[in-house]
Amino acid sequence: NSTLLHMRSDVSVGSCLSGGLDSSALTYFAASSLDERSFNTFTASFKNTAIDETHFAKLVSGPMPNISAHYTYPNENVFWKDFDKLIFHQDLPIASSSIFAQWEVMKLAKKNNTKVLLDGQGADEALGGYSYFTGIYLIELLKKLRFREFFNQSRKIKENRSVSIFNELSRAYFSFLPHSTKAFFRENFCKGSQYLSKEFISEHKNSKNLYVQTENSYIKKNISAIKYGMHELLRYEDRNSMAYSIESRVPFLDHNLVELSLKIPFKYKIKSGWTKYILRKSIENKVNDKVVWRKDKKGFVTPQGEWKNNLRKELIEYIEKSNVPEFIDKDFLISQTNKDIKNATELSEYWKMISIVKWIEIFNIKF
């Protein structure tokens, strides 16, 4: 019903299609509602097979004769060429280069005269799709002394998602730590703080910590993810879509559907090791099983390590000639540019810093 409501339009409506569960479900319901009328989908594809989901997107669009599928191939050269435009339209530094994949999808939709795009934002928050929900779910089983179910679910989660139960529990237990302990770990073990100059750290070491308190129960985490986590994702999407005069719509965030999703017992959200179980069942036998029962979850990712290495020369030249603010350790930023970073979190921290320098430059911000 939410999808049908969001399909109302006097102009052409299409959908982002990553090949993940959420966008695949939306695409199926939207295209099915149009009978034989054409429906456009837009997918970001990559040559890097480790992150490319084109195969899954085609499993959704291929069997539906009224879908016209379109693909864009973001690369580091276009990324660097459009980086100023991206930061300008975002109006703030970005969290990682993955936002550029969405930027390119919007650009592709614009070229194909699609004015309205459906997107799957909100399903992970309302239905517990993120990894940390799994750990909280297992901890709640332990708190209720349901040991047999804990061990059965742990085994099934490992089978169906190929994840470390220890890592899932560790992430979840972090939510139970005192606020001061969380701040200590973030400040001392995250790479981000190493980009700051020693003078800046010394001057602000007694500043009030502004981290949002995380929640330690499943339903509270659902609500917190919607209340706080969605803000950043929706802002990225709104800025990217409006840069190309596209109206982005998110059916999973219809208030009636969100309210219903929050009321659903979590045994229907995580079941037999599968996250978002009730959503998977809703499209079972409608969408290819390889999509419905996918064991991996990639999100909207880009090969940002590969891009960083391929752009090393351009990045070094840019940093050296830029007016890097004093609170950033310029030498460390250059050393990280020359380093082959493998860790995904560290790569995101790196691109955050580059985007901060760009943001300061573009908007001529003074400190």
CSV table of C-alpha atoms in Angstrom, one decimal:
chain,number,residue,atom,x,y,z
A,1,ASN,CA,0.0,0.0,0.0
A,2,SER,CA,2.8,2.4,0.8
A,3,THR,CA,4.5,1.7,-2.5
A,4,LEU,CA,1.2,2.3,-4.4
A,5,LEU,CA,0.8,5.6,-2.5
A,6,HIS,CA,4.3,6.7,-3.4
A,7,MET,CA,3.7,5.9,-7.1
A,8,ARG,CA,1.1,8.6,-7.5
A,9,SER,CA,2.5,11.1,-9.9
A,10,ASP,CA,1.8,13.2,-13.0
A,11,VAL,CA,5.4,12.5,-14.2
A,12,SER,CA,7.5,9.5,-14.8
A,13,VAL,CA,8.4,7.4,-11.7
A,14,GLY,CA,11.4,5.0,-11.4
A,15,SER,CA,13.4,3.3,-8.7
A,16,CYS,CA,16.9,3.0,-7.5
A,17,LEU,CA,17.8,-0.7,-7.7
A,18,SER,CA,21.0,-1.9,-6.0
A,19,GLY,CA,20.2,-5.6,-6.0
A,20,GLY,CA,19.7,-5.6,-2.2
A,21,LEU,CA,16.6,-6.8,-0.5
A,22,ASP,CA,15.0,-3.4,0.2
A,23,SER,CA,15.2,-1.8,-3.3
A,24,SER,CA,14.4,-5.2,-4.9
A,25,ALA,CA,11.1,-5.4,-2.9
A,26,LEU,CA,10.2,-1.9,-3.8
A,27,THR,CA,11.0,-2.4,-7.5
A,28,TYR,CA,8.9,-5.6,-7.6
A,29,PHE,CA,5.8,-4.0,-6.0
A,30,ALA,CA,6.1,-0.8,-8.0
A,31,ALA,CA,6.6,-2.5,-11.4
A,32,SER,CA,3.9,-5.1,-10.7
A,33,SER,CA,1.4,-2.3,-10.1
A,34,LEU,CA,1.9,-0.8,-13.6
A,35,ASP,CA,0.7,-3.9,-15.5
A,36,GLU,CA,2.4,-3.5,-18.9
A,37,ARG,CA,3.4,0.2,-18.5
A,38,SER,CA,7.2,0.8,-18.6
A,39,PHE,CA,9.1,1.3,-15.3
A,40,ASN,CA,12.7,2.5,-15.2
A,41,THR,CA,15.3,1.2,-12.7
A,42,PHE,CA,18.7,2.7,-12.1
A,43,THR,CA,21.7,0.8,-10.8
A,44,ALA,CA,25.3,1.7,-9.9
A,45,SER,CA,27.7,-0.9,-11.3
A,46,PHE,CA,31.4,-1.5,-10.7
A,47,LYS,CA,34.1,-3.5,-12.4
A,48,ASN,CA,35.3,-4.6,-8.9
A,49,THR,CA,33.4,-7.9,-8.4
A,50,ALA,CA,33.9,-7.8,-4.6
A,51,ILE,CA,31.4,-4.9,-4.4
A,52,ASP,CA,29.4,-5.1,-7.6
A,53,GLU,CA,25.7,-6.1,-7.2
A,54,THR,CA,24.7,-5.8,-10.9
A,55,HIS,CA,24.0,-9.6,-11.1
A,56,PHE,CA,21.4,-9.4,-8.3
A,57,ALA,CA,19.8,-6.3,-9.8
A,58,LYS,CA,19.4,-8.1,-13.1
A,59,LEU,CA,17.8,-11.1,-11.3
A,60,VAL,CA,15.1,-8.6,-10.2
A,61,SER,CA,14.6,-6.6,-13.4
A,62,GLY,CA,15.2,-9.4,-16.0
A,63,PRO,CA,12.0,-11.4,-15.4
A,64,MET,CA,9.8,-8.4,-15.4
A,65,PRO,CA,9.0,-7.4,-19.0
A,66,ASN,CA,7.9,-3.9,-18.2
A,67,ILE,CA,11.2,-2.9,-16.5
A,68,SER,CA,13.7,-0.9,-18.5
A,69,ALA,CA,16.9,-1.2,-16.6
A,70,HIS,CA,19.7,1.4,-16.7
A,71,TYR,CA,23.2,1.2,-15.4
A,72,THR,CA,25.9,3.7,-14.5
A,73,TYR,CA,29.6,2.9,-13.9
A,74,PRO,CA,31.1,5.4,-11.3
A,75,ASN,CA,34.9,5.6,-11.4
A,76,GLU,CA,37.6,7.6,-9.7
A,77,ASN,CA,38.1,10.0,-12.5
A,78,VAL,CA,34.5,11.1,-12.7
A,79,PHE,CA,34.4,11.1,-8.9
A,80,TRP,CA,37.3,13.6,-8.6
A,81,LYS,CA,36.0,15.7,-11.5
A,82,ASP,CA,32.6,16.0,-9.8
A,83,PHE,CA,33.9,16.2,-6.2
A,84,ASP,CA,33.5,20.0,-6.0
A,85,LYS,CA,29.9,19.8,-7.3
A,86,LEU,CA,29.1,17.0,-4.9
A,87,ILE,CA,30.4,18.9,-1.8
A,88,PHE,CA,28.7,22.1,-3.0
A,89,HIS,CA,25.3,20.4,-3.2
A,90,GLN,CA,25.7,18.4,0.0
A,91,ASP,CA,26.7,21.7,1.7
A,92,LEU,CA,28.6,19.7,4.3
A,93,PRO,CA,31.6,17.2,4.3
A,94,ILE,CA,30.6,13.7,3.4
A,95,ALA,CA,31.1,10.5,5.4
A,96,SER,CA,32.6,8.4,2.6
A,97,SER,CA,32.8,8.2,-1.2
A,98,SER,CA,29.7,5.9,-1.3
A,99,ILE,CA,27.6,9.0,-1.5
A,100,PHE,CA,29.0,9.5,-5.0
A,101,ALA,CA,27.4,6.2,-6.2
A,102,GLN,CA,24.0,7.6,-5.3
A,103,TRP,CA,25.0,10.9,-7.0
A,104,GLU,CA,25.7,9.0,-10.3
A,105,VAL,CA,22.4,7.2,-10.0
A,106,MET,CA,20.5,10.5,-9.8
A,107,LYS,CA,22.5,11.8,-12.7
A,108,LEU,CA,21.5,8.8,-14.8
A,109,ALA,CA,17.8,9.2,-13.9
A,110,LYS,CA,18.0,12.8,-15.0
A,111,LYS,CA,19.5,11.8,-18.3
A,112,ASN,CA,16.5,9.4,-18.8
A,113,ASN,CA,13.9,12.1,-17.9
A,114,THR,CA,12.7,10.3,-14.8
A,115,LYS,CA,11.4,12.9,-12.3
A,116,VAL,CA,10.5,10.8,-9.3
A,117,LEU,CA,12.7,8.0,-7.8
A,118,LEU,CA,11.7,5.4,-5.2
A,119,ASP,CA,14.4,4.3,-2.7
A,120,GLY,CA,14.7,1.8,0.0
A,121,GLN,CA,15.9,4.0,2.9
A,122,GLY,CA,14.3,3.1,6.3
A,123,ALA,CA,13.9,-0.7,6.1
A,124,ASP,CA,17.1,-1.4,7.9
A,125,GLU,CA,16.2,0.9,10.7
A,126,ALA,CA,12.6,-0.2,11.2
A,127,LEU,CA,13.1,-3.9,10.6
A,128,GLY,CA,16.5,-4.4,12.1
A,129,GLY,CA,18.6,-5.0,9.1
A,130,TYR,CA,22.0,-3.7,10.4
A,131,SER,CA,24.5,-6.0,11.9
A,132,TYR,CA,24.3,-4.5,15.4
A,133,PHE,CA,20.7,-5.5,15.7
A,134,THR,CA,21.8,-9.2,15.6
A,135,GLY,CA,24.0,-8.8,18.6
A,136,ILE,CA,21.3,-7.0,20.6
A,137,TYR,CA,18.8,-9.7,19.7
A,138,LEU,CA,21.1,-12.4,21.0
A,139,ILE,CA,21.8,-10.5,24.2
A,140,GLU,CA,18.1,-10.1,24.8
A,141,LEU,CA,17.7,-13.9,24.5
A,142,LEU,CA,20.4,-14.3,27.2
A,143,LYS,CA,18.8,-11.7,29.5
A,144,LYS,CA,15.6,-13.7,29.3
A,145,LEU,CA,17.5,-16.9,30.1
A,146,ARG,CA,16.5,-18.5,26.8
A,147,PHE,CA,19.8,-20.3,26.4
A,148,ARG,CA,18.7,-23.0,24.0
A,149,GLU,CA,17.2,-20.5,21.6
A,150,PHE,CA,20.4,-18.3,22.0
A,151,PHE,CA,22.6,-21.2,20.8
A,152,ASN,CA,20.2,-22.3,18.1
A,153,GLN,CA,19.9,-18.7,16.7
A,154,SER,CA,23.7,-18.2,17.0
A,155,ARG,CA,24.3,-21.3,14.9
A,156,LYS,CA,21.7,-20.2,12.3
A,157,ILE,CA,23.0,-16.7,12.1
A,158,LYS,CA,26.5,-18.0,11.5
A,159,GLU,CA,25.2,-20.4,8.8
A,160,ASN,CA,23.1,-17.8,7.0
A,161,ARG,CA,25.2,-14.7,7.3
A,162,SER,CA,28.8,-16.1,7.7
A,163,VAL,CA,29.5,-13.6,10.5
A,164,SER,CA,31.4,-14.0,13.7
A,165,ILE,CA,29.0,-14.3,16.6
A,166,PHE,CA,31.7,-12.9,18.9
A,167,ASN,CA,32.0,-9.7,16.8
A,168,GLU,CA,28.2,-9.3,16.7
A,169,LEU,CA,28.0,-9.6,20.4
A,170,SER,CA,31.0,-7.3,20.9
A,171,ARG,CA,29.4,-4.5,18.8
A,172,ALA,CA,26.1,-4.9,20.8
A,173,TYR,CA,27.9,-5.0,24.2
A,174,PHE,CA,29.4,-1.6,23.3
A,175,SER,CA,25.9,-0.1,23.8
A,176,PHE,CA,26.0,-1.3,27.4
A,177,LEU,CA,29.2,0.5,28.3
A,178,PRO,CA,29.2,3.8,30.3
A,179,HIS,CA,29.2,6.9,28.1
A,180,SER,CA,32.7,7.9,29.3
A,181,THR,CA,34.1,4.5,28.3
A,182,LYS,CA,32.6,4.7,24.9
A,183,ALA,CA,34.1,8.1,24.4
A,184,PHE,CA,37.5,6.8,25.5
A,185,PHE,CA,37.5,4.0,22.9
A,186,ARG,CA,36.3,6.3,20.1
A,187,GLU,CA,39.0,8.9,20.9
A,188,ASN,CA,41.9,6.5,21.4
A,189,PHE,CA,41.2,3.7,18.8
A,190,CYS,CA,39.5,5.5,15.9
A,191,LYS,CA,41.9,6.8,13.2
A,192,GLY,CA,39.9,10.1,12.9
A,193,SER,CA,41.5,11.7,15.9
A,194,GLN,CA,44.9,11.1,14.4
A,195,TYR,CA,44.2,13.6,11.6
A,196,LEU,CA,43.9,16.4,14.2
A,197,SER,CA,46.9,18.5,15.1
A,198,LYS,CA,48.4,18.1,18.6
A,199,GLU,CA,47.7,21.7,19.4
A,200,PHE,CA,44.0,21.3,18.5
A,201,ILE,CA,43.7,18.1,20.6
A,202,SER,CA,45.4,19.8,23.6
A,203,GLU,CA,43.2,22.9,23.4
A,204,HIS,CA,39.9,20.9,23.2
A,205,LYS,CA,40.7,17.8,25.3
A,206,ASN,CA,38.3,18.9,28.0
A,207,SER,CA,35.5,19.8,25.6
A,208,LYS,CA,32.1,18.3,26.3
A,209,ASN,CA,31.5,15.0,24.5
A,210,LEU,CA,28.6,15.3,22.0
A,211,TYR,CA,28.1,11.6,21.1
A,212,VAL,CA,24.5,10.5,21.0
A,213,GLN,CA,23.8,7.9,23.6
A,214,THR,CA,23.3,4.5,22.0
A,215,GLU,CA,20.5,2.2,23.1
A,216,ASN,CA,20.8,-1.4,24.5
A,217,SER,CA,17.4,-3.0,23.7
A,218,TYR,CA,16.1,-4.1,20.3
A,219,ILE,CA,13.0,-1.8,20.1
A,220,LYS,CA,14.9,1.2,21.6
A,221,LYS,CA,17.6,0.6,19.0
A,222,ASN,CA,14.9,0.5,16.2
A,223,ILE,CA,13.5,3.9,17.4
A,224,SER,CA,17.0,5.4,17.9
A,225,ALA,CA,18.1,4.4,14.4
A,226,ILE,CA,15.1,6.0,12.9
A,227,LYS,CA,15.3,9.1,15.1
A,228,TYR,CA,19.0,9.8,14.7
A,229,GLY,CA,20.6,7.6,12.0
A,230,MET,CA,18.1,8.4,9.3
A,231,HIS,CA,18.8,12.1,9.4
A,232,GLU,CA,22.2,11.8,7.7
A,233,LEU,CA,21.1,9.3,5.1
A,234,LEU,CA,18.0,11.2,4.1
A,235,ARG,CA,20.0,14.5,3.9
A,236,TYR,CA,22.5,12.9,1.5
A,237,GLU,CA,19.7,11.5,-0.6
A,238,ASP,CA,17.7,14.8,-0.6
A,239,ARG,CA,20.8,16.8,-1.6
A,240,ASN,CA,21.9,14.4,-4.3
A,241,SER,CA,18.4,14.1,-5.8
A,242,MET,CA,17.7,17.8,-5.7
A,243,ALA,CA,21.0,18.5,-7.5
A,244,TYR,CA,19.4,16.9,-10.5
A,245,SER,CA,15.8,18.1,-9.9
A,246,ILE,CA,14.6,14.7,-8.9
A,247,GLU,CA,12.0,14.0,-6.2
A,248,SER,CA,13.2,11.1,-4.1
A,249,ARG,CA,10.5,9.1,-2.3
A,250,VAL,CA,11.0,6.5,0.5
A,251,PRO,CA,8.0,4.2,0.9
A,252,PHE,CA,9.5,2.3,3.9
A,253,LEU,CA,9.3,5.5,5.9
A,254,ASP,CA,5.5,6.0,5.4
A,255,HIS,CA,4.5,6.7,9.0
A,256,ASN,CA,1.8,4.0,9.0
A,257,LEU,CA,4.4,1.4,7.8
A,258,VAL,CA,7.0,2.6,10.3
A,259,GLU,CA,4.5,2.4,13.2
A,260,LEU,CA,3.5,-1.1,12.1
A,261,SER,CA,7.1,-2.2,11.7
A,262,LEU,CA,8.0,-1.1,15.2
A,263,LYS,CA,5.0,-3.0,16.7
A,264,ILE,CA,6.1,-6.3,15.0
A,265,PRO,CA,7.7,-8.6,17.6
A,266,PHE,CA,11.4,-9.0,16.8
A,267,LYS,CA,11.1,-12.7,16.4
A,268,TYR,CA,9.6,-11.9,13.0
A,269,LYS,CA,12.4,-9.4,12.2
A,270,ILE,CA,15.2,-11.9,13.0
A,271,LYS,CA,14.2,-15.5,12.5
A,272,SER,CA,16.3,-18.7,11.8
A,273,GLY,CA,19.3,-16.5,11.4
A,274,TRP,CA,17.7,-14.2,8.7
A,275,THR,CA,17.5,-10.4,9.3
A,276,LYS,CA,14.4,-8.6,8.0
A,277,TYR,CA,12.7,-12.0,7.9
A,278,ILE,CA,9.1,-10.7,7.4
A,279,LEU,CA,10.2,-8.6,4.4
A,280,ARG,CA,12.0,-11.6,2.8
A,281,LYS,CA,8.8,-13.6,3.2
A,282,SER,CA,6.7,-10.9,1.6
A,283,ILE,CA,8.6,-11.3,-1.7
A,284,GLU,CA,9.3,-15.0,-1.5
A,285,ASN,CA,8.2,-16.7,-4.8
A,286,LYS,CA,7.9,-13.3,-6.4
A,287,VAL,CA,11.6,-12.3,-6.6
A,288,ASN,CA,14.5,-14.6,-7.4
A,289,ASP,CA,15.5,-16.6,-4.3
A,290,LYS,CA,19.2,-15.6,-4.8
A,291,VAL,CA,18.1,-12.0,-4.0
A,292,VAL,CA,15.4,-12.8,-1.3
A,293,TRP,CA,17.8,-15.1,0.7
A,294,ARG,CA,21.1,-13.3,0.1
A,295,LYS,CA,23.6,-14.0,2.8
A,296,ASP,CA,25.7,-10.9,2.3
A,297,LYS,CA,24.8,-7.3,2.9
A,298,LYS,CA,26.9,-4.7,1.1
A,299,GLY,CA,25.0,-1.4,1.4
A,300,PHE,CA,25.7,1.4,-1.1
A,301,VAL,CA,29.5,1.0,-1.4
A,302,THR,CA,32.2,2.1,-3.7
A,303,PRO,CA,35.8,0.9,-4.2
A,304,GLN,CA,37.1,3.8,-2.2
A,305,GLY,CA,40.4,2.2,-1.4
A,306,GLU,CA,41.1,1.5,-5.1
A,307,TRP,CA,39.9,5.0,-6.0
A,308,LYS,CA,42.2,6.5,-3.4
A,309,ASN,CA,45.2,4.6,-4.7
A,310,ASN,CA,44.5,5.5,-8.3
A,311,LEU,CA,44.1,9.2,-7.5
A,312,ARG,CA,47.2,9.3,-5.2
A,313,LYS,CA,49.1,11.8,-7.4
A,314,GLU,CA,46.1,14.1,-7.8
A,315,LEU,CA,45.4,13.9,-4.0
A,316,ILE,CA,48.9,14.7,-3.0
A,317,GLU,CA,49.1,17.7,-5.4
A,318,TYR,CA,45.7,18.9,-4.1
A,319,ILE,CA,46.7,18.6,-0.4
A,320,GLU,CA,50.1,20.3,-0.9
A,321,LYS,CA,48.6,23.3,-2.7
A,322,SER,CA,45.5,23.6,-0.5
A,323,ASN,CA,45.1,25.8,2.5
A,324,VAL,CA,44.7,22.9,4.9
A,325,PRO,CA,43.2,24.3,8.2
A,326,GLU,CA,45.5,24.3,11.2
A,327,PHE,CA,43.4,21.8,13.2
A,328,ILE,CA,44.2,19.1,10.6
A,329,ASP,CA,47.7,17.5,10.7
A,330,LYS,CA,48.7,18.0,7.1
A,331,ASP,CA,51.7,15.7,7.3
A,332,PHE,CA,49.6,12.9,8.6
A,333,LEU,CA,47.0,13.5,5.9
A,334,ILE,CA,49.8,13.2,3.2
A,335,SER,CA,51.2,10.1,4.9
A,336,GLN,CA,47.8,8.4,4.8
A,337,THR,CA,47.4,9.4,1.1
A,338,ASN,CA,50.7,7.5,0.4
A,339,LYS,CA,49.6,4.5,2.5
A,340,ASP,CA,47.6,1.6,1.0
A,341,ILE,CA,44.7,1.5,3.5
A,342,LYS,CA,42.7,-1.7,3.6
A,343,ASN,CA,40.4,-1.1,6.5
A,344,ALA,CA,36.9,0.2,5.4
A,345,THR,CA,36.4,2.4,8.4
A,346,GLU,CA,39.9,4.0,8.0
A,347,LEU,CA,39.2,4.6,4.3
A,348,SER,CA,36.0,6.4,5.2
A,349,GLU,CA,37.8,8.5,7.8
A,350,TYR,CA,40.3,9.5,5.1
A,351,TRP,CA,37.7,10.6,2.7
A,352,LYS,CA,36.0,12.5,5.5
A,353,MET,CA,39.1,14.6,5.9
A,354,ILE,CA,39.5,15.2,2.2
A,355,SER,CA,35.9,16.4,2.0
A,356,ILE,CA,36.5,18.7,5.0
A,357,VAL,CA,39.4,20.4,3.2
A,358,LYS,CA,37.2,20.7,0.0
A,359,TRP,CA,34.2,22.0,2.0
A,360,ILE,CA,36.4,24.7,3.6
A,361,GLU,CA,37.8,25.7,0.3
A,362,ILE,CA,34.5,25.7,-1.7
A,363,PHE,CA,32.6,27.8,0.9
A,364,ASN,CA,35.6,29.9,1.9
A,365,ILE,CA,35.1,29.1,5.6
A,366,LYS,CA,37.3,30.9,8.1
A,367,PHE,CA,38.5,29.6,11.5
